[in-house]
mmCIF file of C-alpha atoms and ligand atoms in Angstrom:
data_model
loop_
_atom_site.group_PDB
_atom_site.id
_atom_site.type_symbol
_atom_site.label_atom_id
_atom_site.label_comp_id
_atom_site.label_asym_id
_atom_site.label_seq_id
_atom_site.Cartn_x
_atom_site.Cartn_y
_atom_site.Cartn_z
ATOM 1 C CA UNK P 114 90.549 110.413 -95.943
ATOM 2 C CA UNK P 115 90.008 106.484 -96.093
ATOM 3 C CA UNK P 116 91.736 103.488 -94.876
ATOM 4 C CA UNK P 117 93.524 105.565 -91.858
ATOM 5 C CA UNK P 118 93.209 102.759 -89.514
ATOM 6 C CA UNK P 119 96.317 100.925 -90.117
ATOM 7 C CA UNK P 120 100.097 101.112 -92.626
ATOM 8 C CA UNK P 121 100.709 103.846 -94.515
ATOM 9 C CA UNK P 122 97.074 105.307 -93.479
ATOM 10 C CA UNK P 123 97.034 105.510 -90.075
ATOM 11 C CA UNK P 124 100.404 107.678 -90.277
ATOM 12 C CA UNK P 125 98.638 109.924 -92.799
ATOM 13 C CA UNK P 126 96.367 110.884 -90.220
ATOM 14 C CA UNK P 127 98.533 111.314 -87.746
ATOM 15 C CA UNK P 128 100.559 113.358 -89.762
ATOM 16 C CA UNK P 129 97.204 115.331 -90.721
ATOM 17 C CA UNK P 130 95.812 115.591 -86.750
ATOM 18 C CA UNK P 131 99.712 117.249 -85.842
ATOM 19 C CA UNK P 132 99.265 119.461 -88.634
ATOM 20 C CA UNK P 133 96.278 120.723 -86.823
ATOM 21 C CA UNK P 134 93.921 119.043 -89.689
ATOM 22 C CA UNK P 135 89.998 118.238 -88.905
ATOM 23 C CA UNK P 136 90.276 114.344 -90.737
ATOM 24 C CA UNK P 137 87.661 112.646 -91.040
ATOM 25 C CA UNK P 138 88.463 108.720 -91.418
ATOM 26 C CA UNK P 139 86.344 106.128 -93.780
ATOM 27 C CA UNK P 140 87.141 103.021 -92.151
ATOM 28 C CA UNK P 141 85.165 100.169 -92.252
ATOM 29 C CA UNK P 142 85.921 98.510 -88.802
ATOM 30 C CA UNK P 143 84.427 99.993 -85.281
ATOM 31 C CA UNK P 144 86.671 98.494 -83.500
ATOM 32 C CA UNK P 145 88.930 99.180 -85.484
ATOM 33 C CA UNK P 146 88.235 102.705 -85.865
ATOM 34 C CA UNK P 147 87.577 103.576 -82.099
ATOM 35 C CA UNK P 148 91.307 101.946 -80.880
ATOM 36 C CA UNK P 149 92.435 104.087 -83.981
ATOM 37 C CA UNK P 150 90.925 107.653 -82.877
ATOM 38 C CA UNK P 151 92.140 107.240 -79.068
ATOM 39 C CA UNK P 152 95.587 106.479 -80.476
ATOM 40 C CA UNK P 153 95.560 109.616 -83.130
ATOM 41 C CA UNK P 154 94.533 111.787 -80.070
ATOM 42 C CA UNK P 155 96.169 110.516 -77.253
ATOM 43 C CA UNK P 156 98.593 113.735 -76.067
ATOM 44 C CA UNK P 157 97.602 115.964 -79.131
ATOM 45 C CA UNK P 158 96.123 119.038 -77.515
ATOM 46 C CA UNK P 159 93.065 119.953 -79.479
ATOM 47 C CA UNK P 160 93.293 117.548 -81.970
ATOM 48 C CA UNK P 161 90.197 116.524 -84.075
ATOM 49 C CA UNK P 162 89.530 113.120 -84.883
ATOM 50 C CA UNK P 163 86.256 111.253 -86.600
ATOM 51 C CA UNK P 164 85.274 108.360 -88.168
ATOM 52 C CA UNK P 165 82.668 107.213 -90.639
ATOM 53 C CA UNK P 166 82.178 103.528 -90.859
ATOM 54 C CA UNK P 167 81.875 102.025 -94.492
ATOM 55 C CA UNK P 168 83.308 99.388 -96.765
ATOM 56 C CA UNK P 169 84.589 100.994 -100.099
ATOM 57 C CA UNK P 170 83.805 97.797 -101.875
ATOM 58 C CA UNK P 171 80.258 98.482 -100.939
ATOM 59 C CA UNK P 172 78.356 101.025 -103.666
ATOM 60 C CA UNK P 173 75.796 101.488 -100.712
ATOM 61 C CA UNK P 174 78.411 101.769 -97.968
ATOM 62 C CA UNK P 175 80.798 104.682 -100.046
ATOM 63 C CA UNK P 176 76.901 106.750 -100.594
ATOM 64 C CA UNK P 177 76.712 106.887 -97.235
ATOM 65 C CA UNK P 178 79.536 107.861 -96.077
ATOM 66 C CA UNK P 179 79.806 110.195 -98.491
ATOM 67 C CA UNK P 180 76.497 111.511 -98.108
ATOM 68 C CA UNK P 181 76.938 111.562 -93.977
ATOM 69 C CA UNK P 182 80.534 113.098 -94.782
ATOM 70 C CA UNK P 183 78.568 116.160 -96.509
ATOM 71 C CA UNK P 184 76.263 116.257 -93.712
ATOM 72 C CA UNK P 185 79.355 117.084 -91.078
ATOM 73 C CA UNK P 186 81.619 118.883 -93.358
ATOM 74 C CA UNK P 187 80.377 121.574 -95.694
ATOM 75 C CA UNK P 188 83.077 122.101 -97.265
ATOM 76 C CA UNK P 189 86.575 119.619 -98.083
ATOM 77 C CA UNK P 190 90.687 121.062 -98.493
ATOM 78 C CA UNK P 191 92.392 117.655 -98.665
ATOM 79 C CA UNK P 192 90.419 114.780 -99.862
ATOM 80 C CA UNK P 193 93.505 111.206 -99.245
ATOM 81 C CA UNK P 194 92.389 108.904 -100.959
ATOM 82 C CA UNK P 195 94.679 105.784 -99.387
ATOM 83 C CA UNK P 196 92.749 102.675 -98.844
ATOM 84 C CA UNK P 197 93.756 99.224 -100.478
ATOM 85 C CA UNK P 198 94.050 95.935 -100.652
ATOM 86 C CA UNK P 199 96.102 93.243 -102.263
ATOM 87 C CA UNK P 200 94.212 90.255 -102.262
ATOM 88 C CA UNK P 201 95.293 86.240 -103.330
ATOM 89 C CA UNK P 202 92.277 85.198 -104.162
ATOM 90 C CA UNK P 203 89.226 86.182 -106.187
ATOM 91 C CA UNK P 204 86.686 87.490 -104.523
ATOM 92 C CA UNK P 205 83.261 89.214 -105.830
ATOM 93 C CA UNK P 206 82.019 92.526 -104.634
ATOM 94 C CA UNK P 207 78.519 92.850 -103.372
ATOM 95 C CA UNK P 208 77.989 94.813 -106.560
ATOM 96 C CA UNK P 209 79.139 91.972 -108.504
ATOM 97 C CA UNK P 210 82.577 93.183 -109.667
ATOM 98 C CA UNK P 211 86.454 92.497 -108.471
ATOM 99 C CA UNK P 212 85.972 93.003 -105.169
ATOM 100 C CA UNK P 213 89.957 94.410 -105.542
ATOM 101 C CA UNK P 214 88.863 96.325 -107.931
ATOM 102 C CA UNK P 215 85.918 97.363 -106.678
ATOM 103 C CA UNK P 216 87.883 98.230 -102.979
ATOM 104 C CA UNK P 217 90.938 100.024 -104.811
ATOM 105 C CA UNK P 218 89.277 101.283 -107.722
ATOM 106 C CA UNK P 219 85.030 101.872 -108.181
ATOM 107 C CA UNK P 220 84.993 102.444 -104.017
ATOM 108 C CA UNK P 221 87.729 105.762 -104.491
ATOM 109 C CA UNK P 222 86.130 106.850 -107.873
ATOM 110 C CA UNK P 223 82.531 107.052 -106.605
ATOM 111 C CA UNK P 224 83.717 108.733 -103.089
ATOM 112 C CA UNK P 225 85.875 111.448 -104.928
ATOM 113 C CA UNK P 226 83.109 112.296 -107.500
ATOM 114 C CA UNK P 227 80.619 112.683 -104.347
ATOM 115 C CA UNK P 228 82.898 114.785 -102.445
ATOM 116 C CA UNK P 229 84.012 117.226 -105.499
ATOM 117 C CA UNK P 230 81.502 119.249 -104.562
ATOM 118 C CA UNK P 231 82.563 120.308 -100.786
ATOM 119 C CA UNK P 232 86.698 120.023 -102.318
ATOM 120 C CA UNK P 233 85.223 122.670 -104.745
ATOM 121 C CA UNK P 234 83.910 125.325 -102.322
ATOM 122 C CA UNK P 235 87.252 123.951 -100.349
ATOM 123 C CA UNK P 236 89.265 125.115 -102.997
ATOM 124 C CA UNK P 237 92.038 125.747 -103.162
ATOM 125 C CA UNK P 238 91.819 122.239 -102.395
ATOM 126 C CA UNK P 239 93.618 118.889 -102.738
ATOM 127 C CA UNK P 240 93.079 115.133 -103.832
ATOM 128 C CA UNK P 241 96.074 112.726 -102.411
ATOM 129 C CA UNK P 242 95.645 109.343 -104.590
ATOM 130 C CA UNK P 243 97.739 106.798 -102.479
ATOM 131 C CA UNK P 244 99.154 104.123 -105.971
ATOM 132 C CA UNK P 245 101.759 102.032 -106.590
ATOM 133 C CA UNK P 246 104.405 101.104 -108.913
ATOM 134 C CA UNK P 247 103.031 97.669 -109.109
ATOM 135 C CA UNK P 248 101.108 99.972 -111.968
ATOM 136 C CA UNK P 249 103.834 98.222 -114.817
ATOM 137 C CA UNK P 250 102.368 95.032 -114.123
ATOM 138 C CA UNK P 251 98.938 95.733 -115.123
ATOM 139 C CA UNK P 252 98.878 94.178 -118.663
ATOM 140 C CA UNK P 253 96.813 95.798 -121.344
ATOM 141 C CA UNK P 254 93.916 97.638 -119.999
ATOM 142 C CA UNK P 255 90.879 96.681 -121.377
ATOM 143 C CA UNK P 256 88.238 99.084 -120.693
ATOM 144 C CA UNK P 257 85.084 97.338 -121.398
ATOM 145 C CA UNK P 258 86.627 94.814 -118.705
ATOM 146 C CA UNK P 259 87.802 97.107 -116.233
ATOM 147 C CA UNK P 260 85.942 95.644 -113.158
ATOM 148 C CA UNK P 261 84.822 92.168 -114.770
ATOM 149 C CA UNK P 262 85.378 89.123 -111.536
ATOM 150 C CA UNK P 263 88.589 87.223 -113.388
ATOM 151 C CA UNK P 264 91.351 84.835 -112.604
ATOM 152 C CA UNK P 265 93.933 85.430 -109.804
ATOM 153 C CA UNK P 266 95.581 82.033 -110.716
ATOM 154 C CA UNK P 267 99.411 81.726 -111.469
ATOM 155 C CA UNK P 268 100.448 85.762 -111.857
ATOM 156 C CA UNK P 269 96.355 86.758 -112.512
ATOM 157 C CA UNK P 270 96.313 88.486 -108.655
ATOM 158 C CA UNK P 271 99.086 91.064 -109.542
ATOM 159 C CA UNK P 272 98.292 91.909 -112.470
ATOM 160 C CA UNK P 273 94.375 92.454 -110.999
ATOM 161 C CA UNK P 274 96.171 94.517 -108.064
ATOM 162 C CA UNK P 275 98.621 96.637 -111.006
ATOM 163 C CA UNK P 276 95.513 96.967 -112.777
ATOM 164 C CA UNK P 277 93.621 98.345 -109.873
ATOM 165 C CA UNK P 278 97.104 100.372 -109.118
ATOM 166 C CA UNK P 279 97.125 101.692 -112.963
ATOM 167 C CA UNK P 280 93.350 102.915 -112.660
ATOM 168 C CA UNK P 281 94.559 104.829 -109.755
ATOM 169 C CA UNK P 282 96.584 106.799 -111.696
ATOM 170 C CA UNK P 283 94.394 107.443 -115.011
ATOM 171 C CA UNK P 284 91.456 108.107 -112.603
ATOM 172 C CA UNK P 285 93.933 111.155 -110.531
ATOM 173 C CA UNK P 286 95.403 112.547 -114.047
ATOM 174 C CA UNK P 287 91.197 112.591 -115.936
ATOM 175 C CA UNK P 288 90.302 114.052 -113.031
ATOM 176 C CA UNK P 289 93.072 117.158 -112.624
ATOM 177 C CA UNK P 290 92.443 117.429 -116.158
ATOM 178 C CA UNK P 291 88.462 117.757 -115.599
ATOM 179 C CA UNK P 292 89.026 119.614 -112.223
ATOM 180 C CA UNK P 293 91.253 122.207 -113.983
ATOM 181 C CA UNK P 294 91.229 126.551 -113.157
ATOM 182 C CA UNK P 295 88.877 125.200 -110.106
ATOM 183 C CA UNK P 296 90.884 125.788 -107.884
ATOM 184 C CA UNK P 297 90.717 121.551 -106.719
ATOM 185 C CA UNK P 298 94.129 119.659 -107.613
ATOM 186 C CA UNK P 299 94.912 116.023 -107.754
ATOM 187 C CA UNK P 300 98.090 113.918 -107.763
ATOM 188 C CA UNK P 301 99.303 110.240 -107.035
ATOM 189 C CA UNK P 302 101.940 109.054 -105.288
ATOM 190 C CA UNK P 303 103.494 105.595 -104.680
ATOM 191 C CA UNK P 304 105.332 104.874 -100.983
ATOM 192 C CA UNK P 305 108.229 102.342 -101.830
ATOM 193 C CA UNK P 306 108.092 99.020 -100.254
ATOM 194 C CA UNK P 307 106.413 99.928 -97.121
ATOM 195 C CA UNK P 308 106.355 96.847 -93.964
ATOM 196 C CA UNK P 309 102.246 96.697 -93.465
ATOM 197 C CA UNK P 310 100.034 93.946 -93.691
ATOM 198 C CA UNK P 311 99.188 95.036 -97.036
ATOM 199 C CA UNK P 312 99.886 91.604 -98.479
ATOM 200 C CA UNK P 313 98.864 89.636 -95.082
ATOM 201 C CA UNK P 314 96.591 87.880 -97.637
ATOM 202 C CA UNK P 315 99.820 85.919 -99.585
ATOM 203 C CA UNK P 316 101.217 82.923 -98.167
ATOM 204 C CA UNK P 317 105.075 83.629 -96.059
ATOM 205 C CA UNK P 318 105.061 87.817 -96.969
ATOM 206 C CA UNK P 319 104.316 88.094 -93.176
ATOM 207 C CA UNK P 320 107.062 86.731 -91.914
ATOM 208 C CA UNK P 321 109.055 87.771 -94.774
ATOM 209 C CA UNK P 322 108.165 91.553 -93.271
ATOM 210 C CA UNK P 323 109.311 90.754 -90.013
ATOM 211 C CA UNK P 324 112.699 90.205 -91.253
ATOM 212 C CA UNK P 325 112.586 92.836 -94.505
ATOM 213 C CA UNK P 326 111.217 95.305 -91.420
ATOM 214 C CA UNK P 327 114.604 95.549 -90.128
ATOM 215 C CA UNK P 328 116.155 96.504 -92.880
ATOM 216 C CA UNK P 329 116.841 99.082 -94.949
ATOM 217 C CA UNK P 330 114.467 97.039 -97.880
ATOM 218 C CA UNK P 331 111.442 98.114 -96.506
ATOM 219 C CA UNK P 332 109.922 101.623 -94.858
ATOM 220 C CA UNK P 333 108.345 102.455 -92.336
ATOM 221 C CA UNK P 334 104.697 103.180 -92.691
ATOM 222 C CA UNK P 335 105.944 106.531 -91.804
ATOM 223 C CA UNK P 336 108.371 106.972 -94.172
ATOM 224 C CA UNK P 337 105.948 105.509 -96.001
ATOM 225 C CA UNK P 338 102.976 108.683 -95.546
ATOM 226 C CA UNK P 339 105.970 111.068 -95.911
ATOM 227 C CA UNK P 340 104.711 111.979 -99.903
ATOM 228 C CA UNK P 341 101.482 111.851 -99.299
ATOM 229 C CA UNK P 342 101.611 113.959 -96.764
ATOM 230 C CA UNK P 343 103.839 116.509 -98.017
ATOM 231 C CA UNK P 344 101.232 116.698 -101.290
ATOM 232 C CA UNK P 345 98.357 116.976 -99.039
ATOM 233 C CA UNK P 346 99.934 119.854 -96.968
ATOM 234 C CA UNK P 347 102.919 121.847 -98.536
ATOM 235 C CA UNK P 348 102.604 125.176 -100.125
ATOM 236 C CA UNK P 349 104.744 123.890 -103.083
ATOM 237 C CA UNK P 350 102.666 121.661 -104.119
ATOM 238 C CA UNK P 351 99.570 123.713 -103.869
ATOM 239 C CA UNK P 352 98.982 124.401 -107.472
ATOM 240 C CA UNK P 353 100.742 121.320 -108.985
ATOM 241 C CA UNK P 354 98.077 118.668 -110.588
ATOM 242 C CA UNK P 355 97.932 115.452 -112.399
ATOM 243 C CA UNK P 356 101.701 114.308 -111.045
ATOM 244 C CA UNK P 357 102.707 110.928 -110.367
ATOM 245 C CA UNK P 358 105.068 110.684 -107.717
ATOM 246 C CA UNK P 359 107.118 108.095 -106.824
ATOM 247 C CA UNK P 360 109.185 107.293 -103.557
ATOM 248 C CA UNK P 361 110.093 104.172 -105.154
ATOM 249 C CA UNK P 362 114.368 103.965 -105.279
ATOM 250 C CA UNK P 363 115.192 104.351 -108.708
ATOM 251 C CA UNK P 364 111.130 104.434 -110.227
ATOM 252 C CA UNK P 365 112.332 108.226 -111.679
ATOM 253 C CA UNK P 366 114.834 106.421 -114.089
ATOM 254 C CA UNK P 367 111.577 103.500 -115.570
ATOM 255 C CA UNK P 368 110.177 104.922 -118.493
ATOM 256 C CA UNK P 369 106.558 106.399 -118.148
ATOM 257 C CA UNK P 370 103.717 103.808 -119.116
ATOM 258 C CA UNK P 371 102.172 103.817 -122.273
ATOM 259 C CA UNK P 372 98.821 103.714 -120.748
ATOM 260 C CA UNK P 373 99.543 107.058 -118.726
ATOM 261 C CA UNK P 374 100.360 108.805 -121.940
ATOM 262 C CA UNK P 375 97.303 108.593 -123.165
ATOM 263 C CA UNK P 376 94.560 111.114 -122.260
ATOM 264 C CA UNK P 377 91.916 109.516 -124.083
ATOM 265 C CA UNK P 378 92.627 106.168 -121.667
ATOM 266 C CA UNK P 379 91.842 108.604 -119.335
ATOM 267 C CA UNK P 380 89.030 109.496 -120.194
ATOM 268 C CA UNK P 381 87.283 106.227 -121.240
ATOM 269 C CA UNK P 382 88.320 104.253 -118.024
ATOM 270 C CA UNK P 383 86.445 107.381 -116.155
ATOM 271 C CA UNK P 384 83.481 106.911 -118.315
ATOM 272 C CA UNK P 385 83.082 103.107 -117.651
ATOM 273 C CA UNK P 386 83.872 103.367 -113.825
ATOM 274 C CA UNK P 387 81.206 105.654 -113.801
ATOM 275 C CA UNK P 388 78.540 103.597 -115.734
ATOM 276 C CA UNK P 389 80.330 100.947 -113.103
ATOM 277 C CA UNK P 390 79.329 103.244 -110.146
ATOM 278 C CA UNK P 391 75.868 104.756 -111.187
ATOM 279 C CA UNK P 392 76.845 108.222 -111.451
ATOM 280 C CA UNK P 393 75.930 110.360 -115.187
ATOM 281 C CA UNK P 394 79.523 111.273 -116.737
ATOM 282 C CA UNK P 395 80.363 114.709 -116.956
HETATM 283 N N1 NAP M 564 102.564 98.638 -98.600
HETATM 284 C C1 NAP M 564 103.442 98.527 -99.453
HETATM 285 O O1 NAP M 564 104.516 98.668 -100.044
HETATM 286 C C2 NAP M 564 102.402 99.493 -100.825
HETATM 287 C C3 NAP M 564 103.074 100.079 -101.821
HETATM 288 C C4 NAP M 564 102.753 100.838 -103.056
HETATM 289 C C5 NAP M 564 101.212 101.218 -102.562
HETATM 290 N N2 NAP M 564 100.602 101.012 -101.686
HETATM 291 C C6 NAP M 564 99.497 101.081 -101.523
HETATM 292 O O2 NAP M 564 99.198 101.524 -99.909
HETATM 293 C C7 NAP M 564 98.090 101.965 -99.901
HETATM 294 C C8 NAP M 564 97.870 101.311 -97.987
HETATM 295 O O3 NAP M 564 97.888 100.211 -97.784
HETATM 296 P P1 NAP M 564 99.202 99.815 -96.666
HETATM 297 O O4 NAP M 564 100.634 98.789 -97.665
HETATM 298 O O5 NAP M 564 99.248 101.079 -95.690
HETATM 299 O O6 NAP M 564 97.856 98.250 -96.297
HETATM 300 P P2 NAP M 564 97.782 97.603 -94.255
HETATM 301 O O7 NAP M 564 98.150 98.412 -93.956
HETATM 302 O O8 NAP M 564 96.378 97.258 -95.215
HETATM 303 O O9 NAP M 564 96.334 98.873 -95.124
HETATM 304 C C9 NAP M 564 95.056 99.186 -96.055
HETATM 305 C C10 NAP M 564 94.047 100.154 -95.049
HETATM 306 O O10 NAP M 564 93.083 99.504 -95.920
HETATM 307 C C11 NAP M 564 91.782 100.248 -95.470
HETATM 308 N N3 NAP M 564 91.362 99.067 -95.985
HETATM 309 C C12 NAP M 564 90.701 98.151 -97.056
HETATM 310 N N4 NAP M 564 90.146 97.785 -97.845
HETATM 311 C C13 NAP M 564 88.831 98.755 -96.946
HETATM 312 C C14 NAP M 564 87.260 98.637 -97.457
HETATM 313 N N5 NAP M 564 86.338 97.856 -98.658
HETATM 314 N N6 NAP M 564 86.598 99.530 -96.695
HETATM 315 C C15 NAP M 564 87.691 100.638 -96.384
HETATM 316 N N7 NAP M 564 88.718 100.662 -96.404
HETATM 317 C C16 NAP M 564 89.617 100.096 -96.310
HETATM 318 C C17 NAP M 564 91.649 98.660 -94.043
HETATM 319 O O11 NAP M 564 90.927 98.674 -92.954
HETATM 320 P P3 NAP M 564 91.145 97.903 -91.795
HETATM 321 O O12 NAP M 564 91.733 98.171 -90.970
HETATM 322 O O13 NAP M 564 89.788 97.638 -91.882
HETATM 323 O O14 NAP M 564 91.912 96.635 -92.642
HETATM 324 C C18 NAP M 564 93.322 99.985 -94.036
HETATM 325 O O15 NAP M 564 93.264 100.660 -92.974
HETATM 326 C C19 NAP M 564 96.783 100.665 -100.526
HETATM 327 O O16 NAP M 564 96.189 101.681 -101.292
HETATM 328 C C20 NAP M 564 98.616 100.474 -101.629
HETATM 329 O O17 NAP M 564 97.681 99.473 -102.518
HETATM 330 C C21 NAP M 564 101.005 100.012 -100.230
#
């Protein structure tokens, strides 16, 4: 899984460890990685947690991390793409893309593709993608320019974050279509609004978050992790694929956004993303 060092991801990792999974966590900081392993293994008999250091926004890192994962595990039961950022200021990734799109979409897209063989060997196996209801704020998606650095002024930052989460769901749907019959399933979910450090870049949110975390408005990271854990482990989801499961109260009443009803768009996003990370489209 990715992003197990804090927030929702740490609770997903904790849940997997408690269920007896041998967990590999992709994370970018050695010190936080060590602290996470110590915390997750303390008091759990037989706990097995390993970390793989790499920055998901850097394609070279993703390739290196995938290679070490494949050296260590020849088959995978579950891949949870959880890591993500919500940036307020525009930044460019090492590969020249918008950094929020590189972290939230291109990195997980590349990692998943590089691990597909191991997931196929582990079948029945599952890919779970932590997306968000924020995908509704993406605006119109220009596939050719999906990762171009652009303006974060006015509502721009929220639109780019929304776009990254829309791309998460389109990728999941297209992955589910491509893996049909292989025993590898793919589902996306929204954890609800959760008290984590995700919006630490946005002024005032830490204070507001600390206040709201004492009320039922914000969910705890453990609550936010619940649906991802169910999709990753419960027998009832073993054959479900291509779904988007939202834990945001009332979201089930909202209509699906048009982009998610268009398989051609999913295919175009896959092909464009493959070109951006240097993979052949298959
Ligand atoms: N919180 C919410 O209300 C909410 C709502 C909907 C969806 N989500 C989604 O939930 C997921 C987890 O977010 P969270 O709320 O738990 O936030 P968080 O506490 O900030 O956790 C984010 C995780 O992603 C990792 N990460 C960030 N950038 C990375 C990079 N370039 N390479 C590798 N790892 C990276 C972080 O690692 P470091 O420890 O190194 O920073 C951290 O482990 C995200 O995909 C987010 O979009 C959150």
